[in-house]
Tab-separated table of C-alpha atoms in Angstrom:
chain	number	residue	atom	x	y	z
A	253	UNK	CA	-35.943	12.258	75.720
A	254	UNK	CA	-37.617	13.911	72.857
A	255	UNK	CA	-35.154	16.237	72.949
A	256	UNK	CA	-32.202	14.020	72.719
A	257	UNK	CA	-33.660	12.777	69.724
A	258	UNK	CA	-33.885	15.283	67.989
A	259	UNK	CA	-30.482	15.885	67.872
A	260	UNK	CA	-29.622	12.542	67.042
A	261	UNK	CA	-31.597	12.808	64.457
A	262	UNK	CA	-30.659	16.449	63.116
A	263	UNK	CA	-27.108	15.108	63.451
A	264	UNK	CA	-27.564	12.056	61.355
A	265	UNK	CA	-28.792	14.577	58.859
A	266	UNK	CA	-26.285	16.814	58.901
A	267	UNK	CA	-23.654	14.505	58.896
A	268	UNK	CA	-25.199	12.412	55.888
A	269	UNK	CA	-25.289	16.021	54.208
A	270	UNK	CA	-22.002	16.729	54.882
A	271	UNK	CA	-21.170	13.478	53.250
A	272	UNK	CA	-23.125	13.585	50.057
A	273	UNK	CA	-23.436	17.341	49.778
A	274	UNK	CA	-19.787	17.191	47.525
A	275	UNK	CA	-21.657	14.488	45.005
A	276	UNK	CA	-25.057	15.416	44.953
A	277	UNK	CA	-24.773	19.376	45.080
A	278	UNK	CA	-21.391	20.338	43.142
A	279	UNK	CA	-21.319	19.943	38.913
A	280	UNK	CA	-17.589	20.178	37.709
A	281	UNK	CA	-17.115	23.157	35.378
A	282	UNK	CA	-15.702	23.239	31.968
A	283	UNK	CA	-12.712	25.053	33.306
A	284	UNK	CA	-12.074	23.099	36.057
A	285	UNK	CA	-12.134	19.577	34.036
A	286	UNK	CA	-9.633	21.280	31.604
A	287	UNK	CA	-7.435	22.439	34.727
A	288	UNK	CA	-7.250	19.270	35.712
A	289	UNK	CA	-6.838	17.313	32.116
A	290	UNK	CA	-3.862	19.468	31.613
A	291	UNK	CA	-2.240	18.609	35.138
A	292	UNK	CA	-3.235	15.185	34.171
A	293	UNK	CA	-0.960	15.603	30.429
A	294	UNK	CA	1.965	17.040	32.190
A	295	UNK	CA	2.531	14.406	34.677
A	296	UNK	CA	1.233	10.521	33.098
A	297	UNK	CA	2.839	12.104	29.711
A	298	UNK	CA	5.633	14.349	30.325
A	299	UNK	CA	6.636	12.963	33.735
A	300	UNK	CA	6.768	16.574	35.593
A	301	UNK	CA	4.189	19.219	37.168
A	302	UNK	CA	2.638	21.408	34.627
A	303	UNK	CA	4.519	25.467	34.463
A	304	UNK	CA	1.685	27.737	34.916
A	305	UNK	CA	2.489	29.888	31.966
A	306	UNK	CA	2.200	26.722	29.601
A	307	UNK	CA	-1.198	25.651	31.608
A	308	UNK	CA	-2.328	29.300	30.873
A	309	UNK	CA	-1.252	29.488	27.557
A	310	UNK	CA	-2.785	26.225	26.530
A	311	UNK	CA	-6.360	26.563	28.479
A	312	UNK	CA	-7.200	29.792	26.730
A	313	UNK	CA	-6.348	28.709	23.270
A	314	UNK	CA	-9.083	25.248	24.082
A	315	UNK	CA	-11.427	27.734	26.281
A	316	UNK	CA	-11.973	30.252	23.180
A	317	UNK	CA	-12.313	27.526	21.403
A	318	UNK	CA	-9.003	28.177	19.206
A	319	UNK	CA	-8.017	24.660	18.810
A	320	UNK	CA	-9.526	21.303	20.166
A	321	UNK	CA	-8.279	18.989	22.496
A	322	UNK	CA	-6.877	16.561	20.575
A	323	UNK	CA	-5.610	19.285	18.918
A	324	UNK	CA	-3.680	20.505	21.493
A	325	UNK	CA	-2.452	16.953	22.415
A	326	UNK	CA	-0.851	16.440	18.966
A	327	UNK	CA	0.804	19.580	19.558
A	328	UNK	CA	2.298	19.284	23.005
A	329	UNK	CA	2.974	15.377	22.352
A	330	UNK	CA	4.763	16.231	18.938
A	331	UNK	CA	7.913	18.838	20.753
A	332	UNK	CA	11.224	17.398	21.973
A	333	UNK	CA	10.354	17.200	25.458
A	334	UNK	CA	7.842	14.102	24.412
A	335	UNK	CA	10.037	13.093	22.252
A	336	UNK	CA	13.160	12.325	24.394
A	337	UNK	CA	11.248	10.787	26.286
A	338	UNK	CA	11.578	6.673	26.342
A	339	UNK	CA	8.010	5.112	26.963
A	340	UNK	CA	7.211	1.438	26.044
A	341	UNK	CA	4.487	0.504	24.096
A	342	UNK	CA	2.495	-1.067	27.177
A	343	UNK	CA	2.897	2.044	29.614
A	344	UNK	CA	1.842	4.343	26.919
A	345	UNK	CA	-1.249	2.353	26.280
A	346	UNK	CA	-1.678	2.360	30.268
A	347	UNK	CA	-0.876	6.142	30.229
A	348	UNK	CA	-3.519	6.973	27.622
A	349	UNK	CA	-6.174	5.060	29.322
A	350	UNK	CA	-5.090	6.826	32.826
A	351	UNK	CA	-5.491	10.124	30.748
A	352	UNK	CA	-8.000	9.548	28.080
A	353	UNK	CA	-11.148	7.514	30.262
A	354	UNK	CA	-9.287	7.978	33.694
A	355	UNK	CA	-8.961	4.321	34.754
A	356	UNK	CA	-6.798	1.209	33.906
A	357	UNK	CA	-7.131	-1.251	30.624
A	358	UNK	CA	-8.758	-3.667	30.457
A	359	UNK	CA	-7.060	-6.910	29.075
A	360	UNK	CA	-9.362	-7.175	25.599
A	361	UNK	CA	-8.693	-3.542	25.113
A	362	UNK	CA	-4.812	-3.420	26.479
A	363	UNK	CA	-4.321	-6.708	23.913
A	364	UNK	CA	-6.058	-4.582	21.195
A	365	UNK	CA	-3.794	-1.782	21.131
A	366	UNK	CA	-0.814	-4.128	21.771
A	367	UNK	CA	-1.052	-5.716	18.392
A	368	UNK	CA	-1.705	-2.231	16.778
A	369	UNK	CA	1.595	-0.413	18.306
A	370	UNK	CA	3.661	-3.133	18.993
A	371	UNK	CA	6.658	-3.947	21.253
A	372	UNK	CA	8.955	-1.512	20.078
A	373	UNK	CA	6.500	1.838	18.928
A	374	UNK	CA	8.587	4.308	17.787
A	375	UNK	CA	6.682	8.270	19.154
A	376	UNK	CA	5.551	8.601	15.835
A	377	UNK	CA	3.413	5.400	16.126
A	378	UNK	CA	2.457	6.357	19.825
A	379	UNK	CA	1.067	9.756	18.541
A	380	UNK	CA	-0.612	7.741	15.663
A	381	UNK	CA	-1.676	5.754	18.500
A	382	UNK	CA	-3.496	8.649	20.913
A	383	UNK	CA	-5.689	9.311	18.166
A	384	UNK	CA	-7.411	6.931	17.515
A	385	UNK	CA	-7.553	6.026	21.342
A	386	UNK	CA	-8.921	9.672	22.013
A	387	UNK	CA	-11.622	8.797	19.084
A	388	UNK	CA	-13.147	6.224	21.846
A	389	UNK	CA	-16.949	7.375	23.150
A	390	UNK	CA	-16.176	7.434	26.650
A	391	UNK	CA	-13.492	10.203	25.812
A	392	UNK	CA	-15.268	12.188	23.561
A	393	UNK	CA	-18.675	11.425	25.431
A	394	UNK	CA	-17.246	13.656	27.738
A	395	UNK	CA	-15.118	15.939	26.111
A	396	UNK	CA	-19.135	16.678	24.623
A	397	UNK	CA	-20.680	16.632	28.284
A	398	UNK	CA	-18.196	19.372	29.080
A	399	UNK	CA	-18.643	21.465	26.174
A	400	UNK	CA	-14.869	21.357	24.996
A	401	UNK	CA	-13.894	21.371	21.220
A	402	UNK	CA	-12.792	17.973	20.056
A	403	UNK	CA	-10.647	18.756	17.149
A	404	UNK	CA	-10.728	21.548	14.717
A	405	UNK	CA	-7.399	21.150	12.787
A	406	UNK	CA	-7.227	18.665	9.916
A	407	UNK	CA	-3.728	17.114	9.306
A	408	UNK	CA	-2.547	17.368	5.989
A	409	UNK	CA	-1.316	14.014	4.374
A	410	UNK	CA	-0.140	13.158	1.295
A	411	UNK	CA	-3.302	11.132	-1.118
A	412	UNK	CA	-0.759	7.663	-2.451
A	413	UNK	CA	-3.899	5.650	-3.513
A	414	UNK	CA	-7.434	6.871	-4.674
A	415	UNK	CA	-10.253	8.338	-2.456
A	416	UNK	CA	-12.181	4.994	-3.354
A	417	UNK	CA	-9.884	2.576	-2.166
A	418	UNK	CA	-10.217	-0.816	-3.483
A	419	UNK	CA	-9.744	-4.650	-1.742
A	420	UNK	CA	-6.249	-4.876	-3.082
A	421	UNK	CA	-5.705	-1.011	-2.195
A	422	UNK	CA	-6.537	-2.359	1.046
A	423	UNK	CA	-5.360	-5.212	1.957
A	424	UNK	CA	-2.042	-3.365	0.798
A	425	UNK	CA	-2.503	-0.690	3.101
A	426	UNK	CA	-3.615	-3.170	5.916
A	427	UNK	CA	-0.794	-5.357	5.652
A	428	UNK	CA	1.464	-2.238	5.912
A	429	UNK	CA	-0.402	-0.927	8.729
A	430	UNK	CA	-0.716	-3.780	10.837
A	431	UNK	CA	2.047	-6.259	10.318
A	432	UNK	CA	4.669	-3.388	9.980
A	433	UNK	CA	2.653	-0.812	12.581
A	434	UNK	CA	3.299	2.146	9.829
A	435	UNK	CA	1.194	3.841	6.614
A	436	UNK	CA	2.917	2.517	3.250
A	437	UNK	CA	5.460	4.486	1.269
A	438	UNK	CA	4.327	5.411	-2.273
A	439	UNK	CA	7.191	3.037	-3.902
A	440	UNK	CA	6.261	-0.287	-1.987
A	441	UNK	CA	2.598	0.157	-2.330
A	442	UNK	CA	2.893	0.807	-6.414
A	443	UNK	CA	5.576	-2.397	-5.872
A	444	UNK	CA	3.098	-4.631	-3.858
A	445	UNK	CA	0.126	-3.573	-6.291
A	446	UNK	CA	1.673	-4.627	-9.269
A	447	UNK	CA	2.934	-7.840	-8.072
A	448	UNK	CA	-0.456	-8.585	-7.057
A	449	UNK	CA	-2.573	-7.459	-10.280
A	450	UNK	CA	0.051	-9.288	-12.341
A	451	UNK	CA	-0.184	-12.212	-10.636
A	452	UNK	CA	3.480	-11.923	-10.389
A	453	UNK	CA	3.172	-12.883	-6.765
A	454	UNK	CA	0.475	-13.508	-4.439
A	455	UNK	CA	-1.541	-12.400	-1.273
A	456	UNK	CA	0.127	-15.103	0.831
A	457	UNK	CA	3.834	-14.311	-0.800
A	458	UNK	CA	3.322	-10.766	0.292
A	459	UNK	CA	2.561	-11.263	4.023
A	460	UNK	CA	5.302	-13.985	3.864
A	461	UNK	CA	7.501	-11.133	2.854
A	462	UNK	CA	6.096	-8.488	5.770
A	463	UNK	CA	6.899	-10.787	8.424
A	464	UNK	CA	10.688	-11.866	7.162
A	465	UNK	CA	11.485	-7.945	7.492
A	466	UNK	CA	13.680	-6.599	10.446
A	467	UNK	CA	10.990	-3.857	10.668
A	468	UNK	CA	8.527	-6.424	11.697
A	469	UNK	CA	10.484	-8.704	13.927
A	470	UNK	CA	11.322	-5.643	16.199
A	471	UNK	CA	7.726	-5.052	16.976
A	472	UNK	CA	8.192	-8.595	19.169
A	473	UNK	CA	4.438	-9.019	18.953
A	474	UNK	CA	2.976	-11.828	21.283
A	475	UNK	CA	1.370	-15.089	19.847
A	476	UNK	CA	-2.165	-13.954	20.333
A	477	UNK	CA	-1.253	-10.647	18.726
A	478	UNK	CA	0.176	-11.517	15.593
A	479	UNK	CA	-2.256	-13.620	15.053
A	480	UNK	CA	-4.989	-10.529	15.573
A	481	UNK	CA	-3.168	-9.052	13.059
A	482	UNK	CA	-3.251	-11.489	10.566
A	483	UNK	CA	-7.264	-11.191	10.924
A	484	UNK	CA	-6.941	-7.592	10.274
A	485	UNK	CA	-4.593	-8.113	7.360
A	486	UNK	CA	-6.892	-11.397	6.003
A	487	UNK	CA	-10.312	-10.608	6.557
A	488	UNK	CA	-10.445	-6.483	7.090
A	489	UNK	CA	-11.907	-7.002	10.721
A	490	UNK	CA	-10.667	-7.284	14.291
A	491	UNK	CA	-10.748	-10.955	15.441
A	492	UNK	CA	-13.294	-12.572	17.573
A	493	UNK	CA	-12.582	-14.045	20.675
A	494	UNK	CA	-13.283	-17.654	19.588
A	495	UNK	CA	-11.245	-17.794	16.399
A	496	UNK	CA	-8.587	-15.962	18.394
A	497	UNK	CA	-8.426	-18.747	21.067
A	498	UNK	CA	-8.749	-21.211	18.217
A	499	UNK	CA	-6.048	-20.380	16.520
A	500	UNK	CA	-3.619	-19.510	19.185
A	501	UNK	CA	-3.914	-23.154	20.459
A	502	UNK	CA	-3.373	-24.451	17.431
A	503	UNK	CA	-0.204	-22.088	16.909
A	504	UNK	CA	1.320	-23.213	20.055
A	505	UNK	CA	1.673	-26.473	19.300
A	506	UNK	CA	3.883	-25.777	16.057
A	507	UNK	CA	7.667	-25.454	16.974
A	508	UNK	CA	8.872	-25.285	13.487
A	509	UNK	CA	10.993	-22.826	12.949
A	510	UNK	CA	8.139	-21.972	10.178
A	511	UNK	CA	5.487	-21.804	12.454
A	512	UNK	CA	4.515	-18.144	11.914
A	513	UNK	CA	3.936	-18.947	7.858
A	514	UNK	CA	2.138	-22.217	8.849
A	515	UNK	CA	-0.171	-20.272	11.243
A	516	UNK	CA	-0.866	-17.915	8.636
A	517	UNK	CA	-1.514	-20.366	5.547
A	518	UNK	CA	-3.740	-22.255	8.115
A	519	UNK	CA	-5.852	-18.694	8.910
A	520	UNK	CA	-6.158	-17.711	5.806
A	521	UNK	CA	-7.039	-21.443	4.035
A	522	UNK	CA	-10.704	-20.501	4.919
A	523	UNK	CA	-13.704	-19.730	3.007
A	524	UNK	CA	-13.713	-16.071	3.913
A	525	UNK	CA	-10.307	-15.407	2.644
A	526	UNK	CA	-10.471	-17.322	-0.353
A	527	UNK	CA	-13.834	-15.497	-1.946
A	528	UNK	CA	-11.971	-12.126	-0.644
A	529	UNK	CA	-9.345	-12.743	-2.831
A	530	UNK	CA	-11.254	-14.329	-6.014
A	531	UNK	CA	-13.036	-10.807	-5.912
A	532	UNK	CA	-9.632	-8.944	-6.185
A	533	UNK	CA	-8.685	-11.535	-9.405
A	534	UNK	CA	-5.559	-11.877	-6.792
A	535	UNK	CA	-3.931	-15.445	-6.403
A	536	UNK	CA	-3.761	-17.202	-3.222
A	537	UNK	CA	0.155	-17.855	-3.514
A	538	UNK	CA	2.785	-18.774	-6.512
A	539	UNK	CA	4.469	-21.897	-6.289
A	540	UNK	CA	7.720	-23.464	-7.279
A	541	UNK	CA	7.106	-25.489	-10.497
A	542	UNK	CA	10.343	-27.777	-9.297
A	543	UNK	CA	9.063	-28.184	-5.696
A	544	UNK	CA	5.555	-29.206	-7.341
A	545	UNK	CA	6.006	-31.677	-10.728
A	546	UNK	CA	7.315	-34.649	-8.753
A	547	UNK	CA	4.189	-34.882	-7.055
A	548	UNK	CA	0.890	-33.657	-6.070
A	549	UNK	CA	-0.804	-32.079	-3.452
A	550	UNK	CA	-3.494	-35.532	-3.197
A	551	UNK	CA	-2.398	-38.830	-3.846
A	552	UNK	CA	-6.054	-40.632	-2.601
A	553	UNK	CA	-6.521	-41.075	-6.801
A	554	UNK	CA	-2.963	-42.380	-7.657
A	555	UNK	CA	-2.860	-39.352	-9.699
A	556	UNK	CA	0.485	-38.166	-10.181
A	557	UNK	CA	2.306	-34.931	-11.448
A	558	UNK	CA	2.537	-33.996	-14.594
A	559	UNK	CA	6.194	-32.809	-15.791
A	560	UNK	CA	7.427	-30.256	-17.555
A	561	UNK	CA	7.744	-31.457	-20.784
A	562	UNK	CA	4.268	-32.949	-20.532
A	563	UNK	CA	2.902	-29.409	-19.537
A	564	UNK	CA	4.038	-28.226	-22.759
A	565	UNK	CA	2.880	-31.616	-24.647
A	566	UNK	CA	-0.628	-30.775	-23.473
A	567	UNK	CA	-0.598	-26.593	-23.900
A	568	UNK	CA	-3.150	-26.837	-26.414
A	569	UNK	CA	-6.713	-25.188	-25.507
A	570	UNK	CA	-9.068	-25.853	-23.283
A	571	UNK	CA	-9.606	-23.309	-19.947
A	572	UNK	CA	-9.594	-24.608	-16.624
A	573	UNK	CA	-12.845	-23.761	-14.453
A	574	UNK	CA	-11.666	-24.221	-10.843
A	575	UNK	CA	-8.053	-23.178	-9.900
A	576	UNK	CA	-6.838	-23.923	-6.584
A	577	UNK	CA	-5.290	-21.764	-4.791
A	578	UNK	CA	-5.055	-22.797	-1.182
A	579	UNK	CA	-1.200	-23.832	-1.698
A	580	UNK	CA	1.011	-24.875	0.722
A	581	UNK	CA	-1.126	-25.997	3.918
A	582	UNK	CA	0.857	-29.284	4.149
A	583	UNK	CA	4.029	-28.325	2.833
A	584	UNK	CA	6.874	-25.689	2.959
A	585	UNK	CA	6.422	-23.810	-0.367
A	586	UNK	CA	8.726	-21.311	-1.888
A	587	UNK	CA	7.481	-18.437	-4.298
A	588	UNK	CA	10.369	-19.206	-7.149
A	589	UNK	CA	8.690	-19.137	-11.008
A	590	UNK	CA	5.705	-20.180	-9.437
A	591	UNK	CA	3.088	-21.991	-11.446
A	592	UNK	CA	-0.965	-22.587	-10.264
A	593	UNK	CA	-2.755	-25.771	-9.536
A	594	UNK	CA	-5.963	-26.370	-11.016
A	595	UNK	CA	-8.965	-29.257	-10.340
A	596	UNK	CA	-10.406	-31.615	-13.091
A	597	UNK	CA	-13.376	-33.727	-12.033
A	598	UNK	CA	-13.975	-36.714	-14.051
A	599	UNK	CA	-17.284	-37.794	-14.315
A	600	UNK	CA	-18.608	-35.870	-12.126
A	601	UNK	CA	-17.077	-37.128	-8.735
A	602	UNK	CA	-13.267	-37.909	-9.228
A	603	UNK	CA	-10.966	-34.894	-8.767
A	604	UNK	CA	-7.681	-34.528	-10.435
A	605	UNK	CA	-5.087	-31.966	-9.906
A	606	UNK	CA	-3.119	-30.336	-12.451
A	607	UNK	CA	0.252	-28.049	-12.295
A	608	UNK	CA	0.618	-25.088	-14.989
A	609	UNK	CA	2.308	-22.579	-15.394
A	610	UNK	CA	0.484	-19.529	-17.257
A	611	UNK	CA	-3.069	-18.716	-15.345
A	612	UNK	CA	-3.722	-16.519	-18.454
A	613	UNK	CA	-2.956	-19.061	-21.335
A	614	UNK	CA	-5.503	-22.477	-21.910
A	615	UNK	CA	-4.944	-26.006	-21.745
A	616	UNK	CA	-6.649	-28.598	-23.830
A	617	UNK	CA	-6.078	-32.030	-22.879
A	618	UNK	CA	-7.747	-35.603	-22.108
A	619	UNK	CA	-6.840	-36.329	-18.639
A	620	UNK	CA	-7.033	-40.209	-18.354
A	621	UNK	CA	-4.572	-40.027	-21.102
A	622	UNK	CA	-2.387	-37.983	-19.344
A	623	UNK	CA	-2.399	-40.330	-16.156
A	624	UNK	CA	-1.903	-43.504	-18.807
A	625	UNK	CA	1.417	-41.571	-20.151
A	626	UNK	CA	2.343	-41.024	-16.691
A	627	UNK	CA	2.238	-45.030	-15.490
């Protein structure tokens, strides 16, 4: 009896070693992780088996530490072969995460990278796209863990806009970036800059502009994407789940064919925005003097517009201290000669709203008179 079990138990043993001795006993080497990475490139990104000689020839240049891994995936991802190659937006985002972290998206991720590449990414976005995905920790956490080189090779780009970027430099850059999925071109940054330091047009005029463009529209973002971008583009940051629900629900009960510049006046009418912008001396948005001198934005005080011969009647002197800029909220504005709207408040509670036309001239006038000339 004693006998028998002992051999149960010796088998039990050997059988549970058998089973575990693969996990607990066996370390993957450097060189086998890269063998397999590389198998891994060739098939989710080329769609064939790796050639041997190419294997060989691109494992010794990472092994001796020639050139990184991400180097070598800008390299092979960058030739014809990758290129010909027609890959949608979401299976390349699947395909990097299958390559990258081995395993599937997640939805907040997958919804992430949607609204940075876009419906239709074009393989320069795509390879844009794999580096910053390949920048995550869980890659390079074990890219480190294996003792592979990352990246040695800087790519060279051309400097458009200073070292020290500033807010306008960047909202510029992010509104290129992320409503049109590509870096800016020297001319329409230099364009987009001096509109905006002018005063000649404003933050809200420029994203109005973005998303009328054919380059834009074929990027077919969803609802919940395009409105992720418009964080990015308003406040600098990646939206939070809440204001992201928010604002979707509120976007999805608009079916105006003007929906997409209501949702964004709505976004960016908020506290965050509007201090963003006083910092960059930028205006909200330039409105239509003939859309605005028939009436006024409130009508709670009777008050109402002045015209434009009584703008010039009262262009005398006196600076206004709190110009409003969040334009446009309940009605359809055009950018055409715009003028700016600024607040008066009359004994200390009443508040009257003013059109004119030249932010940097001053206006001197008694503004119960005005409204008496106006009755």
């Amino acid at each position: 009896m004693k006998k028998n079990i002992k051999k149960i138990v010796l088998g039990s043993l050997l059988s549970l070693s058998l089973c575990l001795g693969g996990f607990s006993a066996y370390a993957e080497t450097k060189e086998e992780y890269l063998d397999s990475f590389l198998d891994s490139v060739y098939s989710i990104m080329l769609n064939r088996e790796a050639d041997e000689e190419g294997k060989s020839y691109w494992s010794g240049k990472i092994l001796s530490g020639d050139i990184g891994i991400l180097d070598f995936l800008n390299q092979i991802l960058s030739q014809e072969e990758f290129a010909s190659l027609s890959i949608s937006s979401e299976d390349f985002i699947t395909k990097n995460y299958n390559l990258l972290i081995n395993r599937e998206p997640d939805e907040d991720g997958f919804n992430y990278w949607m609204s940075k590449l876009g419906e239709n990414s074009t393989k320069e976005q795509q390879l844009n796209l794999i580096n910053q995905m390949a920048h995550s920790e869980e890659f390079i956490g074990k890219i480190n863990e294996m003792g592979i080189v990352f990246k040695i090779y800087e790519e060279e780009k051309p400097v458009v806009v200073p070292e020290q970027l500033s807010d306008i430099d960047i909202f510029i850059r992010d509104a290129y970036e992320h409503i049109l999925g590509r870096q800016y071109d020297q001319e329409g940054f230099n364009y987009w800059k001096g509109q905006l330091t002018s005063q000649d047009k404003g933050a809200i005029d420029l994203i109005n502009q973005f998303i009328s463009l054919d380059e834009f529209k074929a990027r077919n973002l969803t609802d919940q994407q395009f409105i992720g971008v418009m964080y990015e583009v308003l406040f600098n940051r990646t939206a939070d789940q809440d204001g992201l629900n928010y604002w979707n629900s509120i976007y999805q009960k608009d079916k105006s064919s003007n929906r997409m510049a209501n949702i964004v006046l709505n976004i960016a009418d908020n506290t965050e925005f509007l201090s963003r912008i006083k910092n960059m001396n930028v205006i909200f948005k330039k409105v239509d003097l003939n859309l605005f001198y028939s009436e006024l934005l409130t009508t709670k005080n009777n008050i109402r517009s002045i015209t434009s011969n009584q703008l010039s009647e009262i262009k005398m002197g006196m600076t206004f201290f709190d110009i409003i800029v969040k334009l446009g909220r309940t009605k359809n504005v055009s950018s055409v000669n715009g003028v700016n709207i600024a607040k008066y408040t009359v004994d200390g509670s009443k508040e009257m709203y003013f059109i004119f036309s030249d932010p940097s001239s001053t206006y001197k006038f008694d503004p119960m008179e005005v409204l008496k000339a106006q009755k």
